[in-house]
Tab-separated table of C-alpha atoms in Angstrom:
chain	number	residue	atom	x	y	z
A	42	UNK	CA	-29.256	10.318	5.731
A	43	UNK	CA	-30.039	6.234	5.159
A	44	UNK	CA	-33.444	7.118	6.778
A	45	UNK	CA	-33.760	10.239	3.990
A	46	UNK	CA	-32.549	8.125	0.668
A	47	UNK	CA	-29.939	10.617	0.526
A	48	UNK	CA	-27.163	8.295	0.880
A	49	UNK	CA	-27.100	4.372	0.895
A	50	UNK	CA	-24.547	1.739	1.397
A	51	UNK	CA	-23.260	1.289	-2.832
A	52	UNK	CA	-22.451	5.383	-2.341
A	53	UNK	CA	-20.790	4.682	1.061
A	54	UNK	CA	-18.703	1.742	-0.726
A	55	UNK	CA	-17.804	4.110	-4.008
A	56	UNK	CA	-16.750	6.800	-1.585
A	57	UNK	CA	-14.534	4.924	0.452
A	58	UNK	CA	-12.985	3.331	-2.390
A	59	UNK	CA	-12.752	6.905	-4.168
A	60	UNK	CA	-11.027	8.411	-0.748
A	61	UNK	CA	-8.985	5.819	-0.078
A	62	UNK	CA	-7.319	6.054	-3.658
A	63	UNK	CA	-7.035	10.088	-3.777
A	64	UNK	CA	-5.416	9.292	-0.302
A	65	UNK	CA	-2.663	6.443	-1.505
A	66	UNK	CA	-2.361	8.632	-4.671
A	67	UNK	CA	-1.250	11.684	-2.253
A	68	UNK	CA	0.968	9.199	0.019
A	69	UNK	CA	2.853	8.327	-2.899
A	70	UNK	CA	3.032	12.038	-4.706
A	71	UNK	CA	4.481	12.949	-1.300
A	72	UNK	CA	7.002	10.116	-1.194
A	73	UNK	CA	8.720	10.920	-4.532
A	74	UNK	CA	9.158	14.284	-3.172
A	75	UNK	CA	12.554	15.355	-1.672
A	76	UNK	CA	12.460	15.208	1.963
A	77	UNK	CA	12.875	18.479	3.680
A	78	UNK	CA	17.084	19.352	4.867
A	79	UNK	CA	17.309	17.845	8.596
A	80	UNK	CA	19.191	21.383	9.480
A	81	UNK	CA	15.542	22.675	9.177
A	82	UNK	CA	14.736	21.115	12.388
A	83	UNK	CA	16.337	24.079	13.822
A	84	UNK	CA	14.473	26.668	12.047
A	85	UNK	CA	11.495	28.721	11.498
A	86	UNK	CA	10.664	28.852	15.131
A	87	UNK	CA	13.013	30.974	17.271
A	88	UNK	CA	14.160	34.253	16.265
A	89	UNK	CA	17.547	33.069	18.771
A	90	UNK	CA	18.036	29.348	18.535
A	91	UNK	CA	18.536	28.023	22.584
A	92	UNK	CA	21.361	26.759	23.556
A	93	UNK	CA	20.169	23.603	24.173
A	94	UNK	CA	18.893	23.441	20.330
A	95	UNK	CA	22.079	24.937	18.948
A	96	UNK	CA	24.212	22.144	20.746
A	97	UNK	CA	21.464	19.456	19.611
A	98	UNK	CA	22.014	20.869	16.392
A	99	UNK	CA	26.271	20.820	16.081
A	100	UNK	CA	25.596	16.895	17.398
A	101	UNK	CA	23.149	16.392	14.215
A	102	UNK	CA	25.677	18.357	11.853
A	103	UNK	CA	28.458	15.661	13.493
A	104	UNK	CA	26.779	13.080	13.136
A	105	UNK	CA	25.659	12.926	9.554
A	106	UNK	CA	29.524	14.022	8.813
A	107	UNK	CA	30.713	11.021	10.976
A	108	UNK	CA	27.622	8.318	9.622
A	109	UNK	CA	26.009	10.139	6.960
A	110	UNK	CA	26.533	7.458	4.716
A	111	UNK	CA	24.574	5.297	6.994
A	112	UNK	CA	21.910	6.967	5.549
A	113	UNK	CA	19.943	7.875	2.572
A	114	UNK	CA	21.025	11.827	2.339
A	115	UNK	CA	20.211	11.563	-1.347
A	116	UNK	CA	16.259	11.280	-0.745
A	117	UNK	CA	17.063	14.836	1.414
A	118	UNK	CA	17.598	18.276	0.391
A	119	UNK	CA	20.559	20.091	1.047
């Protein structure tokens, strides 16, 4: 493309400037959003949840009730 004259090394630099800013501007879109519920961690993939997920899941469930507010539960969905 260099070789061509279709691109050169000011386009590269405006591109990469240009990218990296849509891609900080999406970071921090993305960051203000609420996080997703931690029960969904469970979900969505088993019709059944396993046995081994539904115990994994009764130790998250007691353990945000028991040091939830070690936490920052507000930046979560409920």
């Amino acid at each position: 493309m260099l070789r061509k004259g279709w691109w050169d090394e000011e386009q590269e630099k405006g591109w990469r400037k240009s990218s990296r800013k849509m891609v900080l501007e999406s970071f921090s879109a993305a960051e203000r959003l609420p996080k997703p519920a931690p029960q969904l961690l469970f979900s969505d993939v088993y019709r059944e949840l396993p046995l081994h997920l539904r115990r994994q899941r009764g130790a998250l469930q007691r353990h945000l009730r028991r040091y939830g507010q070690h936490y920052p539960m507000e930046l979560f969905e409920t």
